[in-house]
Amino acid sequence: GEQVEQLPSSLIVQEGASVLINCSYTDSASVYFPWYKQEPGKRLQFIIDIRSNMERKQTQRLTLLFDKKTKHLSLHITATQPGDSAIYFCSATSNMGYKLTFGTGTSLLVDP
Amino acid sequence: DPKIIQKPKYLVAVTGSEKILICEQYLGHNAMYWYRQSAKKPLEFMFSYSYQKLMDNQTASSRFQPQSSKKNHLDLQITALKPDDSATYFCASSQDGAEQFFGPGTRLTVL
């Protein structure tokens, strides 16, 4: 089955810095890649997604890049704020049964 | 987001007992899911339902049984509870294969 890996597992940055979170997947049948953010004790919150027919998607301070050939995604967050502190999860689905396979998460801490 | 409700928020159970985790969504979605998050494993898909019919089941154990009494409900019955079942169980919903919205979770502790 699909396997999703994320790196790094944790990041600590100063407020205002940019961060890059990398994600790789194994199943070439995966076509949809939503990303989620989870603050401590809270629900997963959808932040951005991309489909396999796209290479790039941007929303406010988030840019998501997708490389189908290498099965790799990267999430770029600019001008980080303390409110960005959370665990970020990459996920992938082939849409068969709509099952999302999640990565192990990247814990981001933004120091004010 | 109160549009996906999970009850209870916290649950403590003894080994061997049975519990039901409740999930209701008021987003008008046709698909609902259960995921599990524990300290030992990343977020793990369990079940997906569409129009109250099972689409996918990745849970090896029959001790976990989803129950859909209404279109916007997907409860999770867990029998013969074990300490390893301790985890936070998240319900989610979506319209077909679009983005999934998650509930606040039920944190289950099995003693």
PDB file of C-alpha atoms in Angstrom:
ATOM      1  CA  GLY A   1       0.000   0.000   0.000  1.00  0.00           C
ATOM      2  CA  GLU A   2       0.840   3.659  -0.104  1.00  0.00           C
ATOM      3  CA  GLN A   3       3.577   4.944   2.179  1.00  0.00           C
ATOM      4  CA  VAL A   4       4.139   8.614   2.913  1.00  0.00           C
ATOM      5  CA  GLU A   5       7.280  10.002   4.488  1.00  0.00           C
ATOM      6  CA  GLN A   6       7.903  13.483   5.803  1.00  0.00           C
ATOM      7  CA  LEU A   7      11.070  15.316   6.645  1.00  0.00           C
ATOM      8  CA  PRO A   8      12.135  16.888   8.843  1.00  0.00           C
ATOM      9  CA  SER A   9      10.306  15.481  11.838  1.00  0.00           C
ATOM     10  CA  SER A  10      10.695  18.759  13.704  1.00  0.00           C
ATOM     11  CA  LEU A  11      11.706  22.362  13.099  1.00  0.00           C
ATOM     12  CA  ILE A  12      12.347  25.352  15.333  1.00  0.00           C
ATOM     13  CA  VAL A  13      12.550  28.755  13.669  1.00  0.00           C
ATOM     14  CA  GLN A  14      12.436  32.399  14.592  1.00  0.00           C
ATOM     15  CA  GLU A  15       9.325  34.374  13.750  1.00  0.00           C
ATOM     16  CA  GLY A  16       9.527  35.734  10.222  1.00  0.00           C
ATOM     17  CA  ALA A  17      11.662  32.890   8.863  1.00  0.00           C
ATOM     18  CA  SER A  18      10.628  30.612   6.001  1.00  0.00           C
ATOM     19  CA  VAL A  19      10.367  26.849   6.346  1.00  0.00           C
ATOM     20  CA  LEU A  20      10.319  23.943   3.944  1.00  0.00           C
ATOM     21  CA  ILE A  21       8.633  20.628   4.669  1.00  0.00           C
ATOM     22  CA  ASN A  22       9.316  17.707   2.357  1.00  0.00           C
ATOM     23  CA  CYS A  23       7.031  14.788   1.645  1.00  0.00           C
ATOM     24  CA  SER A  24       7.459  11.713  -0.534  1.00  0.00           C
ATOM     25  CA  TYR A  25       5.030   8.968  -1.466  1.00  0.00           C
ATOM     26  CA  THR A  26       5.351   5.557  -3.088  1.00  0.00           C
ATOM     27  CA  ASP A  27       2.109   4.773  -4.926  1.00  0.00           C
ATOM     28  CA  SER A  28       1.993   6.186  -8.458  1.00  0.00           C
ATOM     29  CA  ALA A  29      -1.811   5.784  -8.348  1.00  0.00           C
ATOM     30  CA  SER A  30      -2.084   8.600  -5.797  1.00  0.00           C
ATOM     31  CA  VAL A  31      -3.708  11.638  -7.364  1.00  0.00           C
ATOM     32  CA  TYR A  32      -4.697  13.988  -4.559  1.00  0.00           C
ATOM     33  CA  PHE A  33      -2.480  15.389  -1.814  1.00  0.00           C
ATOM     34  CA  PRO A  34      -4.105  17.415   0.974  1.00  0.00           C
ATOM     35  CA  TRP A  35      -2.055  18.896   3.793  1.00  0.00           C
ATOM     36  CA  TYR A  36      -3.295  19.412   7.328  1.00  0.00           C
ATOM     37  CA  LYS A  37      -2.190  21.315  10.395  1.00  0.00           C
ATOM     38  CA  GLN A  38      -2.827  20.105  13.942  1.00  0.00           C
ATOM     39  CA  GLU A  39      -2.369  22.343  16.960  1.00  0.00           C
ATOM     40  CA  PRO A  40      -1.946  20.611  20.345  1.00  0.00           C
ATOM     41  CA  GLY A  41      -5.154  18.933  21.434  1.00  0.00           C
ATOM     42  CA  LYS A  42      -7.049  20.200  18.402  1.00  0.00           C
ATOM     43  CA  ARG A  43      -8.596  18.689  15.293  1.00  0.00           C
ATOM     44  CA  LEU A  44      -6.778  18.438  11.973  1.00  0.00           C
ATOM     45  CA  GLN A  45      -7.306  21.562   9.932  1.00  0.00           C
ATOM     46  CA  PHE A  46      -7.047  21.478   6.138  1.00  0.00           C
ATOM     47  CA  ILE A  47      -4.542  24.049   4.858  1.00  0.00           C
ATOM     48  CA  ILE A  48      -3.772  23.357   1.194  1.00  0.00           C
ATOM     49  CA  ASP A  49      -4.029  20.623  -1.414  1.00  0.00           C
ATOM     50  CA  ILE A  50      -2.797  19.764  -4.871  1.00  0.00           C
ATOM     51  CA  ARG A  51      -3.817  17.297  -7.536  1.00  0.00           C
ATOM     52  CA  SER A  52      -1.457  15.262  -9.666  1.00  0.00           C
ATOM     53  CA  ASN A  53      -2.195  17.303 -12.798  1.00  0.00           C
ATOM     54  CA  MET A  54      -0.701  20.401 -11.174  1.00  0.00           C
ATOM     55  CA  GLU A  55       2.862  21.400 -10.304  1.00  0.00           C
ATOM     56  CA  ARG A  56       2.311  24.306  -7.981  1.00  0.00           C
ATOM     57  CA  LYS A  57      -0.357  25.824  -5.772  1.00  0.00           C
ATOM     58  CA  GLN A  58      -0.148  28.934  -3.648  1.00  0.00           C
ATOM     59  CA  THR A  59      -2.408  30.402  -1.025  1.00  0.00           C
ATOM     60  CA  GLN A  60      -1.399  33.353   1.123  1.00  0.00           C
ATOM     61  CA  ARG A  61       1.882  32.340   2.818  1.00  0.00           C
ATOM     62  CA  LEU A  62       1.782  28.718   1.664  1.00  0.00           C
ATOM     63  CA  THR A  63       3.272  27.344  -1.552  1.00  0.00           C
ATOM     64  CA  LEU A  64       2.936  23.673  -2.407  1.00  0.00           C
ATOM     65  CA  LEU A  65       5.126  22.149  -5.101  1.00  0.00           C
ATOM     66  CA  PHE A  66       4.516  18.754  -6.660  1.00  0.00           C
ATOM     67  CA  ASP A  67       6.849  16.591  -8.737  1.00  0.00           C
ATOM     68  CA  LYS A  68       5.046  13.592 -10.169  1.00  0.00           C
ATOM     69  CA  LYS A  69       8.204  12.078 -11.615  1.00  0.00           C
ATOM     70  CA  THR A  70      10.034  11.910  -8.296  1.00  0.00           C
ATOM     71  CA  LYS A  71       6.842  11.440  -6.218  1.00  0.00           C
ATOM     72  CA  HIS A  72       7.810  14.363  -4.090  1.00  0.00           C
ATOM     73  CA  LEU A  73       6.012  17.352  -2.583  1.00  0.00           C
ATOM     74  CA  SER A  74       7.307  20.311  -0.668  1.00  0.00           C
ATOM     75  CA  LEU A  75       5.413  22.843   1.412  1.00  0.00           C
ATOM     76  CA  HIS A  76       6.957  26.265   1.759  1.00  0.00           C
ATOM     77  CA  ILE A  77       5.710  28.555   4.526  1.00  0.00           C
ATOM     78  CA  THR A  78       6.910  32.161   4.435  1.00  0.00           C
ATOM     79  CA  ALA A  79       6.921  34.851   7.116  1.00  0.00           C
ATOM     80  CA  THR A  80       6.171  32.389   9.876  1.00  0.00           C
ATOM     81  CA  GLN A  81       4.217  33.493  12.936  1.00  0.00           C
ATOM     82  CA  PRO A  82       3.851  31.921  16.394  1.00  0.00           C
ATOM     83  CA  GLY A  83       0.346  30.861  15.335  1.00  0.00           C
ATOM     84  CA  ASP A  84       1.922  28.628  12.711  1.00  0.00           C
ATOM     85  CA  SER A  85       3.309  26.414  15.489  1.00  0.00           C
ATOM     86  CA  ALA A  86       1.682  23.029  14.967  1.00  0.00           C
ATOM     87  CA  ILE A  87       2.243  19.591  13.486  1.00  0.00           C
ATOM     88  CA  TYR A  88       1.937  19.567   9.716  1.00  0.00           C
ATOM     89  CA  PHE A  89       0.805  16.418   7.940  1.00  0.00           C
ATOM     90  CA  CYS A  90       1.163  15.510   4.299  1.00  0.00           C
ATOM     91  CA  SER A  91      -1.312  12.957   2.947  1.00  0.00           C
ATOM     92  CA  ALA A  92      -2.033  11.115  -0.265  1.00  0.00           C
ATOM     93  CA  THR A  93      -4.963   9.298  -1.811  1.00  0.00           C
ATOM     94  CA  SER A  94      -5.714   7.439  -4.989  1.00  0.00           C
ATOM     95  CA  ASN A  95      -9.389   8.234  -4.393  1.00  0.00           C
ATOM     96  CA  MET A  96     -10.203   4.530  -4.268  1.00  0.00           C
ATOM     97  CA  GLY A  97     -12.315   4.426  -1.100  1.00  0.00           C
ATOM     98  CA  TYR A  98     -11.146   8.021  -0.468  1.00  0.00           C
ATOM     99  CA  LYS A  99      -8.617   6.680   2.025  1.00  0.00           C
ATOM    100  CA  LEU A 100      -6.001   9.228   3.088  1.00  0.00           C
ATOM    101  CA  THR A 101      -2.548   7.898   3.940  1.00  0.00           C
ATOM    102  CA  PHE A 102      -0.746  10.306   6.235  1.00  0.00           C
ATOM    103  CA  GLY A 103       2.910  11.035   6.760  1.00  0.00           C
ATOM    104  CA  THR A 104       4.404  10.976  10.246  1.00  0.00           C
ATOM    105  CA  GLY A 105       4.122  14.729  10.586  1.00  0.00           C
ATOM    106  CA  THR A 106       6.494  17.680  10.980  1.00  0.00           C
ATOM    107  CA  SER A 107       6.388  19.525  14.265  1.00  0.00           C
ATOM    108  CA  LEU A 108       6.976  23.246  13.698  1.00  0.00           C
ATOM    109  CA  LEU A 109       7.739  25.630  16.548  1.00  0.00           C
ATOM    110  CA  VAL A 110       7.937  29.335  15.731  1.00  0.00           C
ATOM    111  CA  ASP A 111       9.669  31.363  18.409  1.00  0.00           C
ATOM    112  CA  PRO A 112       8.430  34.947  18.777  1.00  0.00           C
TER     113      PRO A 112
ATOM    114  CA  ASP B   1     -15.887  23.790  14.034  1.00  0.00           C
ATOM    115  CA  PRO B   2     -19.150  22.529  15.522  1.00  0.00           C
ATOM    116  CA  LYS B   3     -20.292  21.094  12.194  1.00  0.00           C
ATOM    117  CA  ILE B   4     -18.608  17.780  12.939  1.00  0.00           C
ATOM    118  CA  ILE B   5     -19.478  16.582  16.412  1.00  0.00           C
ATOM    119  CA  GLN B   6     -17.781  13.739  18.217  1.00  0.00           C
ATOM    120  CA  LYS B   7     -18.919  12.416  21.555  1.00  0.00           C
ATOM    121  CA  PRO B   8     -17.555  11.942  24.085  1.00  0.00           C
ATOM    122  CA  LYS B   9     -14.422  14.068  24.070  1.00  0.00           C
ATOM    123  CA  TYR B  10     -12.698  11.772  26.568  1.00  0.00           C
ATOM    124  CA  LEU B  11     -13.462   8.156  27.374  1.00  0.00           C
ATOM    125  CA  VAL B  12     -11.919   5.801  29.898  1.00  0.00           C
ATOM    126  CA  ALA B  13     -12.710   2.114  29.618  1.00  0.00           C
ATOM    127  CA  VAL B  14     -11.595  -1.096  31.232  1.00  0.00           C
ATOM    128  CA  THR B  15     -10.022  -3.943  29.298  1.00  0.00           C
ATOM    129  CA  GLY B  16     -12.644  -6.255  27.834  1.00  0.00           C
ATOM    130  CA  SER B  17     -15.465  -3.725  27.827  1.00  0.00           C
ATOM    131  CA  GLU B  18     -17.334  -2.265  24.856  1.00  0.00           C
ATOM    132  CA  LYS B  19     -17.728   1.387  23.890  1.00  0.00           C
ATOM    133  CA  ILE B  20     -19.415   3.377  21.135  1.00  0.00           C
ATOM    134  CA  LEU B  21     -17.863   6.543  19.741  1.00  0.00           C
ATOM    135  CA  ILE B  22     -20.366   8.950  18.234  1.00  0.00           C
ATOM    136  CA  CYS B  23     -19.883  11.078  15.113  1.00  0.00           C
ATOM    137  CA  GLU B  24     -22.351  13.432  13.452  1.00  0.00           C
ATOM    138  CA  GLN B  25     -21.670  15.847  10.616  1.00  0.00           C
ATOM    139  CA  TYR B  26     -23.785  18.772   9.521  1.00  0.00           C
ATOM    140  CA  LEU B  27     -21.878  19.676   6.374  1.00  0.00           C
ATOM    141  CA  GLY B  28     -24.202  17.759   4.062  1.00  0.00           C
ATOM    142  CA  HIS B  29     -21.377  15.470   2.999  1.00  0.00           C
ATOM    143  CA  ASN B  30     -21.987  12.042   1.510  1.00  0.00           C
ATOM    144  CA  ALA B  31     -18.781  10.384   2.725  1.00  0.00           C
ATOM    145  CA  MET B  32     -17.613   9.776   6.282  1.00  0.00           C
ATOM    146  CA  TYR B  33     -14.473   8.248   7.760  1.00  0.00           C
ATOM    147  CA  TRP B  34     -12.761   7.069  10.905  1.00  0.00           C
ATOM    148  CA  TYR B  35      -9.047   7.555  11.591  1.00  0.00           C
ATOM    149  CA  ARG B  36      -6.963   6.651  14.619  1.00  0.00           C
ATOM    150  CA  GLN B  37      -3.982   8.536  16.043  1.00  0.00           C
ATOM    151  CA  SER B  38      -1.821   6.988  18.730  1.00  0.00           C
ATOM    152  CA  ALA B  39       1.580   7.687  20.206  1.00  0.00           C
ATOM    153  CA  LYS B  40       2.991   4.610  18.463  1.00  0.00           C
ATOM    154  CA  LYS B  41       1.633   5.134  14.965  1.00  0.00           C
ATOM    155  CA  PRO B  42       0.880   8.061  12.669  1.00  0.00           C
ATOM    156  CA  LEU B  43      -2.657   8.947  11.697  1.00  0.00           C
ATOM    157  CA  GLU B  44      -4.118   5.726  10.438  1.00  0.00           C
ATOM    158  CA  PHE B  45      -7.150   5.255   8.190  1.00  0.00           C
ATOM    159  CA  MET B  46      -9.737   2.826   9.532  1.00  0.00           C
ATOM    160  CA  PHE B  47     -12.973   3.008   7.495  1.00  0.00           C
ATOM    161  CA  SER B  48     -14.701   5.008   4.800  1.00  0.00           C
ATOM    162  CA  TYR B  49     -18.419   5.123   4.057  1.00  0.00           C
ATOM    163  CA  SER B  50     -20.247   6.725   1.173  1.00  0.00           C
ATOM    164  CA  TYR B  51     -24.037   7.096   1.183  1.00  0.00           C
ATOM    165  CA  GLN B  52     -24.045   4.865   4.284  1.00  0.00           C
ATOM    166  CA  LYS B  53     -22.276   2.031   2.487  1.00  0.00           C
ATOM    167  CA  LEU B  54     -18.815   0.744   3.399  1.00  0.00           C
ATOM    168  CA  MET B  55     -16.216   1.743   0.805  1.00  0.00           C
ATOM    169  CA  ASP B  56     -12.971   0.702   2.420  1.00  0.00           C
ATOM    170  CA  ASN B  57     -11.954  -1.085   5.617  1.00  0.00           C
ATOM    171  CA  GLN B  58      -8.308  -1.084   6.655  1.00  0.00           C
ATOM    172  CA  THR B  59      -8.922  -2.368  10.162  1.00  0.00           C
ATOM    173  CA  ALA B  60      -7.789  -5.942  10.589  1.00  0.00           C
ATOM    174  CA  SER B  61      -9.855  -6.580  13.683  1.00  0.00           C
ATOM    175  CA  SER B  62     -13.589  -7.259  13.631  1.00  0.00           C
ATOM    176  CA  ARG B  63     -13.733  -5.703  17.097  1.00  0.00           C
ATOM    177  CA  PHE B  64     -14.121  -2.380  15.317  1.00  0.00           C
ATOM    178  CA  GLN B  65     -17.551  -1.982  13.729  1.00  0.00           C
ATOM    179  CA  PRO B  66     -18.802   1.256  12.159  1.00  0.00           C
ATOM    180  CA  GLN B  67     -22.527   1.907  12.376  1.00  0.00           C
ATOM    181  CA  SER B  68     -24.400   4.349  10.149  1.00  0.00           C
ATOM    182  CA  SER B  69     -27.972   4.810  11.326  1.00  0.00           C
ATOM    183  CA  LYS B  70     -28.467   8.055   9.401  1.00  0.00           C
ATOM    184  CA  LYS B  71     -26.785   9.671   6.406  1.00  0.00           C
ATOM    185  CA  ASN B  72     -24.890  12.133   8.596  1.00  0.00           C
ATOM    186  CA  HIS B  73     -23.944   9.680  11.357  1.00  0.00           C
ATOM    187  CA  LEU B  74     -21.064   7.249  11.521  1.00  0.00           C
ATOM    188  CA  ASP B  75     -20.545   5.764  14.955  1.00  0.00           C
ATOM    189  CA  LEU B  76     -17.731   3.383  15.860  1.00  0.00           C
ATOM    190  CA  GLN B  77     -18.408   0.422  18.120  1.00  0.00           C
ATOM    191  CA  ILE B  78     -15.350  -1.158  19.712  1.00  0.00           C
ATOM    192  CA  THR B  79     -15.730  -4.454  21.565  1.00  0.00           C
ATOM    193  CA  ALA B  80     -13.384  -6.426  23.816  1.00  0.00           C
ATOM    194  CA  LEU B  81     -11.273  -3.331  24.390  1.00  0.00           C
ATOM    195  CA  LYS B  82      -7.508  -3.717  24.847  1.00  0.00           C
ATOM    196  CA  PRO B  83      -4.947  -1.249  26.202  1.00  0.00           C
ATOM    197  CA  ASP B  84      -3.461  -1.052  22.677  1.00  0.00           C
ATOM    198  CA  ASP B  85      -6.750   0.471  21.498  1.00  0.00           C
ATOM    199  CA  SER B  86      -5.883   3.592  23.479  1.00  0.00           C
ATOM    200  CA  ALA B  87      -5.711   6.412  20.962  1.00  0.00           C
ATOM    201  CA  THR B  88      -7.531   9.467  19.715  1.00  0.00           C
ATOM    202  CA  TYR B  89     -10.185   8.516  17.202  1.00  0.00           C
ATOM    203  CA  PHE B  90     -11.037  11.117  14.590  1.00  0.00           C
ATOM    204  CA  CYS B  91     -14.143  11.169  12.458  1.00  0.00           C
ATOM    205  CA  ALA B  92     -14.051  13.039   9.149  1.00  0.00           C
ATOM    206  CA  SER B  93     -16.378  13.788   6.262  1.00  0.00           C
ATOM    207  CA  SER B  94     -16.148  14.955   2.678  1.00  0.00           C
ATOM    208  CA  GLN B  95     -18.223  15.473  -0.417  1.00  0.00           C
ATOM    209  CA  ASP B  96     -17.091  12.585  -2.588  1.00  0.00           C
ATOM    210  CA  GLY B  97     -13.290  12.627  -2.822  1.00  0.00           C
ATOM    211  CA  ALA B  98     -12.832  16.300  -2.004  1.00  0.00           C
ATOM    212  CA  GLU B  99     -11.045  17.631   1.072  1.00  0.00           C
ATOM    213  CA  GLN B 100     -11.877  15.879   4.285  1.00  0.00           C
ATOM    214  CA  PHE B 101     -13.014  17.838   7.320  1.00  0.00           C
ATOM    215  CA  PHE B 102     -12.109  16.388  10.691  1.00  0.00           C
ATOM    216  CA  GLY B 103     -13.950  16.319  13.981  1.00  0.00           C
ATOM    217  CA  PRO B 104     -12.318  17.206  17.316  1.00  0.00           C
ATOM    218  CA  GLY B 105     -11.617  13.567  18.196  1.00  0.00           C
ATOM    219  CA  THR B 106     -12.445  11.213  21.040  1.00  0.00           C
ATOM    220  CA  ARG B 107      -9.509  10.348  23.259  1.00  0.00           C
ATOM    221  CA  LEU B 108      -9.920   6.764  24.415  1.00  0.00           C
ATOM    222  CA  THR B 109      -7.894   5.332  27.282  1.00  0.00           C
ATOM    223  CA  VAL B 110      -8.180   1.623  28.026  1.00  0.00           C
ATOM    224  CA  LEU B 111      -6.978   0.542  31.454  1.00  0.00           C
TER     225      LEU B 111
END
